[in-house]
Amino acid sequence: MADSCLIKGLDHLEFYVGNAKQASSFYAKYFGFANTAYKGLETGERKVVSYVMEQGKIRFVLSSALSSEHPISQSVWKHGDTITVIALEVSNVYQAYAQALKGGAIAAIPPAKQEDSYGWLEFAAIQIFGDTLIKFIDRSHYSDNFAPGFAPRYAAPINSMGLKSVDHTVGNVEQGQMERWVEVFTNALGFKLQCHYDERTISTEYSALMSKVLKNSAGTIININEPAPGRRKSQIQEYLDYHNGSGIQHIGLATDNIVQTVRQMKQAGIEFLPIPQNYYDHLEDWVREIDAPIHFLAEFGILIDRDKDGYLLQIFTKPLSDRPTLFFEIIERHGSKGFGAGNFKSLFVALEREQALRGNLKV
Ligand code: FE2
């Protein structure tokens, strides 16, 4: 895509799930999202039920199908609950779609228009890794509702946990596939390669992975991981096995107060990846001054990393479904534009401990 300014930012992430009604309660109770729009049988929709969940600038759409033949049901059968659609707001759907195809993208949904009493909305989609779609949406002629077919919900109680925006989205692809998808993001979508972590940076005694970070001019960040050969099964390979191929591994959600957010989420019942206490023993030596006391971060298991631009605080949930696939990261940035490279080792050791508990850290 020659003009990446066509992309205005992330519009929403759509999850294909087995039971959107229950999933909406999960994201409300455990993550503090409010249900702001709905479509289903009651609104005249016969095939799909969707709940729009919002907090800060984050918008999730949770969708389930009403028949087993529907592609959403097929996706749930194959992948379990997963994020299938990364929707980007664009200024011109036709141009974005045409330029993406010219740049080598795979066509999925040709440009279409939907309208109702709130205005009209245009959209199109391309396919990326696995069954994941990038959807282009132009909502400049649509307001006060999510999309045609949805009914706004204004009465939902909002119990915000301070999550304010999607910081980054991370996909896992099969070994040898990372470069191909990096090219699609750069040539077809106008993203630029920001940095590259090789298997020397991201490796433990047992396994390794490679990662590339892509960013566009609107600030949308996509990271792509692929497994690298190691002594045992990479955590990326475990994901690929249970997800049945490539897909979205985790979403980084930004907060301005990670201690408060994590405290609320823990109280609600979310489980985070346990970090060994010795991680905090000599942290003050190299992290230098940070705003939050380290004993406080240790109590919650929050990780710290510093680079030339500043520091960041981050923590990772355990997988959100029975399959060890999708999880969330909560991140508070203080200048740092990185992803916690200094934490990769301790984080992946922690991940492998969980992987071993599942019987999946085998040769
Ligand atoms: Fe992340």
Coordinates of C-alpha atoms and ligand atoms in Angstrom, one line a residue:
M1 CA 0.0 0.0 0.0
A2 CA 1.7 3.2 -1.2
D3 CA -0.2 5.5 1.1
S4 CA -0.3 4.0 4.6
C5 CA -2.2 7.1 5.7
L6 CA -5.3 5.4 4.3
I7 CA -5.3 3.5 7.5
K8 CA -6.6 5.6 10.4
G9 CA -6.1 3.0 13.2
L10 CA -7.5 -0.1 14.7
D11 CA -11.3 -0.2 14.6
H12 CA -12.0 -3.4 16.5
L13 CA -11.0 -7.0 17.0
E14 CA -13.6 -9.7 16.3
F15 CA -13.5 -12.9 18.2
Y16 CA -15.2 -16.0 16.8
V17 CA -16.4 -17.9 19.9
G18 CA -18.7 -20.9 20.7
N19 CA -21.0 -18.9 23.0
A20 CA -20.9 -15.1 22.5
K21 CA -23.5 -14.6 25.3
Q22 CA -21.3 -16.2 27.9
A23 CA -18.1 -14.7 26.4
S24 CA -19.7 -11.2 26.8
S25 CA -20.2 -11.9 30.5
F26 CA -16.6 -13.1 30.8
Y27 CA -15.1 -9.9 29.3
A28 CA -17.5 -7.7 31.3
K29 CA -16.7 -9.4 34.7
Y30 CA -13.0 -10.2 34.3
F31 CA -11.8 -7.4 32.1
G32 CA -14.3 -4.6 32.8
F33 CA -15.8 -4.2 29.3
A34 CA -19.2 -2.7 28.7
N35 CA -21.6 -4.2 26.2
T36 CA -22.5 -1.2 23.9
A37 CA -24.2 -2.9 20.9
Y38 CA -25.8 -6.2 20.0
K39 CA -27.2 -8.1 17.1
G40 CA -29.0 -11.4 17.1
L41 CA -32.4 -12.9 16.5
E42 CA -34.1 -10.0 18.5
T43 CA -32.7 -7.4 16.1
G44 CA -33.7 -9.4 13.0
E45 CA -30.3 -11.1 12.4
R46 CA -30.8 -14.8 11.6
K47 CA -27.3 -16.2 11.2
V48 CA -24.9 -14.6 13.7
V49 CA -25.1 -13.2 17.2
S50 CA -22.6 -10.5 18.1
Y51 CA -21.9 -8.5 21.2
V52 CA -19.8 -5.3 21.0
M53 CA -17.7 -4.8 24.1
E54 CA -15.9 -1.5 24.8
Q55 CA -13.5 -0.1 27.3
G56 CA -11.5 3.1 26.7
K57 CA -10.7 3.0 23.0
I58 CA -10.7 -0.8 22.9
R59 CA -13.5 -2.4 21.0
F60 CA -14.0 -6.2 20.9
V61 CA -16.8 -7.9 18.9
L62 CA -17.7 -11.4 20.2
S63 CA -19.5 -13.4 17.5
S64 CA -21.2 -16.9 17.5
A65 CA -23.1 -18.5 14.6
L66 CA -26.6 -19.9 14.9
S67 CA -26.0 -22.9 12.7
S68 CA -23.2 -25.5 12.5
E69 CA -22.6 -24.8 8.7
H70 CA -21.7 -21.1 9.3
P71 CA -18.0 -20.2 8.9
I72 CA -17.9 -19.0 12.5
S73 CA -18.9 -22.4 13.7
Q74 CA -16.3 -24.0 11.4
S75 CA -13.7 -21.7 12.9
V76 CA -14.7 -22.6 16.5
W77 CA -14.5 -26.3 15.6
K78 CA -11.1 -25.9 14.1
H79 CA -9.4 -23.3 16.3
G80 CA -11.5 -23.0 19.5
D81 CA -12.3 -19.4 20.5
T82 CA -10.0 -17.1 18.7
I83 CA -9.6 -13.6 17.3
T84 CA -10.3 -13.9 13.6
V85 CA -10.8 -10.3 12.4
I86 CA -8.4 -7.4 12.8
A87 CA -10.5 -4.4 11.6
L88 CA -8.7 -1.3 10.5
E89 CA -10.5 2.0 10.0
V90 CA -9.6 3.5 6.7
S91 CA -10.4 6.7 4.8
N92 CA -11.3 4.8 1.6
V93 CA -12.2 1.1 1.5
Y94 CA -12.0 0.8 -2.3
Q95 CA -8.5 2.3 -2.4
A96 CA -7.3 0.3 0.6
Y97 CA -8.6 -3.0 -0.8
A98 CA -7.2 -2.3 -4.4
Q99 CA -3.8 -1.3 -3.1
A100 CA -3.7 -4.3 -0.8
L101 CA -4.4 -6.7 -3.6
K102 CA -1.9 -5.0 -5.8
G103 CA 0.7 -5.5 -3.0
G104 CA 0.1 -9.2 -3.0
A105 CA -2.8 -9.6 -0.4
I106 CA -5.3 -12.5 -0.7
A107 CA -8.9 -11.3 -1.4
A108 CA -11.5 -12.3 1.1
I109 CA -14.5 -9.9 1.0
P110 CA -14.8 -7.4 -1.9
P111 CA -15.9 -3.9 -1.0
A112 CA -19.5 -3.7 0.1
K113 CA -21.8 -1.1 1.6
Q114 CA -24.4 -1.5 4.4
E115 CA -26.8 1.2 5.5
D116 CA -29.5 1.9 8.0
S117 CA -31.0 4.9 9.8
Y118 CA -27.6 5.7 11.4
G119 CA -25.9 6.2 7.9
W120 CA -23.8 4.0 5.7
L121 CA -20.7 2.0 6.3
E122 CA -18.3 0.5 3.8
F123 CA -16.1 -2.5 4.3
A124 CA -13.9 -5.1 2.6
A125 CA -11.4 -7.8 3.8
I126 CA -8.2 -9.6 2.9
Q127 CA -7.0 -12.8 4.3
I128 CA -3.7 -13.0 6.2
F129 CA -2.1 -15.9 8.1
G130 CA -4.3 -18.9 9.0
D131 CA -7.9 -18.0 8.7
T132 CA -7.3 -14.4 10.1
L133 CA -8.8 -11.5 8.2
I134 CA -7.8 -7.9 7.9
K135 CA -11.0 -5.9 7.5
F136 CA -11.1 -2.4 6.2
I137 CA -13.9 -0.2 7.5
D138 CA -14.9 3.4 6.5
R139 CA -17.3 4.6 9.2
S140 CA -17.0 8.3 8.2
H141 CA -20.7 8.4 7.1
Y142 CA -22.0 6.3 10.1
S143 CA -22.4 7.4 13.7
D144 CA -24.1 6.6 17.1
N145 CA -24.0 2.9 16.5
F146 CA -21.5 0.1 15.8
A147 CA -22.8 -1.1 12.4
P148 CA -26.0 -1.7 10.5
G149 CA -27.9 -4.6 12.0
F150 CA -26.8 -3.8 15.5
A151 CA -28.9 -2.2 18.3
P152 CA -27.0 0.2 20.5
R153 CA -27.0 -0.7 24.2
Y154 CA -26.7 2.3 26.5
A155 CA -27.8 0.8 29.8
A156 CA -24.8 -1.6 30.4
P157 CA -23.1 -0.9 33.7
I158 CA -19.5 0.1 33.2
N159 CA -17.0 -1.3 35.7
S160 CA -13.8 -0.1 33.9
M161 CA -10.5 -1.7 34.9
G162 CA -8.5 1.1 33.3
L163 CA -7.7 -0.6 30.0
K164 CA -7.4 2.2 27.5
S165 CA -6.3 1.0 24.1
V166 CA -4.8 -1.9 22.1
D167 CA -1.0 -1.5 22.3
H168 CA -0.1 -4.3 19.9
T169 CA -1.4 -7.4 18.3
V170 CA 0.7 -10.5 18.0
G171 CA 0.3 -13.4 15.5
N172 CA 2.0 -16.8 15.5
V173 CA 2.8 -18.4 12.1
E174 CA 4.4 -21.7 11.1
Q175 CA 8.1 -22.2 10.8
G176 CA 9.4 -20.5 7.7
Q177 CA 6.3 -18.4 7.1
M178 CA 7.2 -15.2 9.0
E179 CA 9.0 -13.5 6.1
R180 CA 6.0 -14.1 3.7
W181 CA 3.6 -12.4 6.1
V182 CA 6.0 -9.5 6.9
E183 CA 6.0 -8.9 3.1
V184 CA 2.2 -8.8 3.0
F185 CA 2.1 -6.3 5.9
T186 CA 4.8 -4.1 4.3
N187 CA 3.8 -4.3 0.6
A188 CA 0.1 -4.7 0.8
L189 CA -0.7 -2.7 4.0
G190 CA 2.0 -0.1 4.2
F191 CA 3.5 -1.2 7.5
K192 CA 7.2 -0.7 8.2
L193 CA 9.5 -3.2 9.9
Q194 CA 10.5 -1.7 13.3
C195 CA 12.7 -4.4 14.7
H196 CA 13.6 -8.0 14.6
Y197 CA 14.3 -10.4 17.5
D198 CA 16.1 -13.5 16.5
E199 CA 16.4 -16.8 18.2
R200 CA 19.4 -15.7 20.1
T201 CA 17.4 -13.0 21.9
I202 CA 14.3 -15.2 22.4
S203 CA 15.6 -18.5 23.6
T204 CA 15.7 -20.6 26.7
E205 CA 17.4 -23.9 27.5
Y206 CA 14.7 -25.7 25.6
S207 CA 13.1 -23.7 22.9
A208 CA 13.4 -20.6 20.7
L209 CA 11.4 -18.3 18.5
M210 CA 11.9 -15.4 16.1
S211 CA 9.8 -12.2 16.0
K212 CA 9.4 -9.2 13.8
V213 CA 7.6 -6.0 14.8
L214 CA 5.6 -4.0 12.2
K215 CA 4.1 -0.6 12.6
N216 CA 2.1 1.8 10.4
S217 CA 1.9 5.5 10.4
A218 CA -1.3 5.4 12.4
G219 CA 0.6 3.7 15.2
T220 CA -1.0 0.2 14.8
I221 CA 1.6 -2.4 15.8
I222 CA 1.6 -6.0 14.6
N223 CA 4.2 -8.5 15.8
I224 CA 4.7 -11.8 14.0
N225 CA 6.4 -14.8 15.7
E226 CA 7.6 -18.1 14.2
P227 CA 9.1 -21.0 16.1
A228 CA 12.8 -21.7 15.8
P229 CA 14.4 -25.1 16.2
G230 CA 15.1 -25.9 19.9
R231 CA 15.8 -28.9 22.1
R232 CA 12.1 -29.2 22.9
K233 CA 8.8 -27.9 21.5
S234 CA 8.6 -24.1 21.2
Q235 CA 5.8 -22.4 22.9
I236 CA 4.8 -21.1 19.5
Q237 CA 4.6 -24.7 18.2
E238 CA 2.4 -25.5 21.1
Y239 CA 0.1 -22.7 20.1
L240 CA 0.1 -23.8 16.4
D241 CA -0.7 -27.4 17.4
Y242 CA -3.7 -26.4 19.5
H243 CA -4.9 -23.6 17.3
N244 CA -4.6 -25.8 14.3
G245 CA -2.4 -23.4 12.4
S246 CA -1.4 -19.7 12.4
G247 CA -3.4 -17.2 14.3
I248 CA -3.5 -14.4 16.9
Q249 CA -1.4 -15.3 20.0
H250 CA -1.9 -12.3 22.2
I251 CA -3.1 -8.7 22.4
G252 CA -1.3 -6.1 24.5
L253 CA -3.8 -3.9 26.3
A254 CA -2.5 -0.5 27.6
T255 CA -3.3 1.0 31.0
D256 CA -2.0 4.1 32.8
N257 CA -2.1 2.2 36.2
I258 CA -1.0 -1.4 35.8
V259 CA -1.0 -2.1 39.6
Q260 CA -4.7 -0.9 39.9
T261 CA -5.7 -2.7 36.7
V262 CA -4.1 -6.0 37.7
R263 CA -5.4 -5.7 41.3
Q264 CA -9.0 -5.4 39.9
M265 CA -8.5 -8.2 37.4
K266 CA -7.1 -10.6 40.1
Q267 CA -9.9 -9.7 42.4
A268 CA -12.3 -10.6 39.6
G269 CA -10.6 -14.0 39.1
I270 CA -8.1 -13.6 36.2
E271 CA -5.0 -15.8 36.5
F272 CA -1.6 -14.3 35.5
L273 CA 1.6 -16.1 34.6
P274 CA 3.5 -16.6 37.9
I275 CA 6.9 -15.0 37.9
P276 CA 9.7 -16.4 40.2
Q277 CA 10.4 -14.0 43.1
N278 CA 14.1 -14.0 42.3
Y279 CA 13.3 -12.0 39.2
Y280 CA 13.0 -9.0 41.5
D281 CA 16.1 -9.6 43.6
H282 CA 18.5 -7.5 41.7
L283 CA 16.1 -5.6 39.5
E284 CA 16.8 -2.2 41.1
D285 CA 20.4 -2.3 40.0
W286 CA 19.6 -2.2 36.3
V287 CA 16.1 -0.8 36.1
R288 CA 17.1 2.4 38.0
E289 CA 14.3 4.6 39.2
I290 CA 10.7 3.8 38.3
D291 CA 7.5 5.3 39.7
A292 CA 6.1 2.2 41.3
P293 CA 7.9 0.5 44.3
I294 CA 9.4 -2.8 43.1
H295 CA 7.9 -4.7 46.1
F296 CA 4.5 -3.7 44.8
L297 CA 5.3 -5.0 41.4
A298 CA 6.7 -8.2 42.9
E299 CA 3.5 -8.8 44.8
F300 CA 1.5 -8.8 41.6
G301 CA 4.1 -10.4 39.4
I302 CA 4.5 -7.4 37.1
L303 CA 7.6 -7.4 34.9
I304 CA 9.8 -4.3 34.2
D305 CA 12.0 -3.5 31.3
R306 CA 14.1 -0.4 30.4
D307 CA 15.6 0.7 27.1
K308 CA 17.1 4.0 25.8
D309 CA 13.6 5.7 25.5
G310 CA 12.3 4.8 29.0
Y311 CA 10.7 1.9 30.7
L312 CA 7.6 -0.3 30.6
L313 CA 5.7 -2.5 33.0
Q314 CA 4.0 -5.6 31.7
I315 CA 2.2 -8.8 32.8
F316 CA 0.7 -11.7 31.0
T317 CA -2.5 -13.7 31.7
K318 CA -2.7 -17.4 31.4
P319 CA -4.5 -18.7 28.3
L320 CA -8.1 -17.5 28.2
S321 CA -9.6 -20.7 27.0
D322 CA -9.1 -24.5 27.5
R323 CA -6.8 -24.7 24.5
P324 CA -3.4 -23.1 25.4
T325 CA -3.8 -20.4 22.7
L326 CA -4.9 -16.8 23.1
F327 CA -3.8 -14.7 26.1
F328 CA -3.6 -11.0 27.0
E329 CA -0.8 -8.8 28.0
I330 CA -1.4 -5.7 30.2
I331 CA 1.2 -3.0 29.6
E332 CA 2.0 0.4 31.0
R333 CA 4.5 2.4 29.0
H334 CA 6.8 5.1 30.3
G335 CA 8.6 6.1 27.2
S336 CA 9.8 2.7 26.2
K337 CA 8.6 1.7 22.7
G338 CA 9.9 -1.9 23.0
F339 CA 8.1 -5.1 24.0
G340 CA 10.1 -6.2 27.1
A341 CA 13.1 -7.8 25.4
G342 CA 14.9 -7.8 28.8
N343 CA 12.0 -10.0 30.1
F344 CA 11.9 -12.5 27.2
K345 CA 14.1 -15.0 29.0
S346 CA 12.3 -15.0 32.4
L347 CA 8.9 -14.8 30.6
F348 CA 9.6 -17.7 28.4
V349 CA 10.9 -19.8 31.3
A350 CA 7.6 -19.0 33.1
L351 CA 5.7 -20.0 29.9
E352 CA 7.6 -23.2 29.6
R353 CA 6.8 -24.1 33.2
E354 CA 3.1 -23.9 32.3
Q355 CA 3.7 -25.7 29.0
A356 CA 5.4 -28.6 31.0
L357 CA 2.4 -28.7 33.3
R358 CA 0.2 -29.3 30.2
G359 CA 2.5 -32.2 29.2
N360 CA 3.6 -30.2 26.1
L361 CA 7.3 -29.4 26.7
K362 CA 8.5 -32.5 24.9
V363 CA 11.1 -33.2 22.3
Ligands
FE2_1 FE 3.3 -8.5 23.7

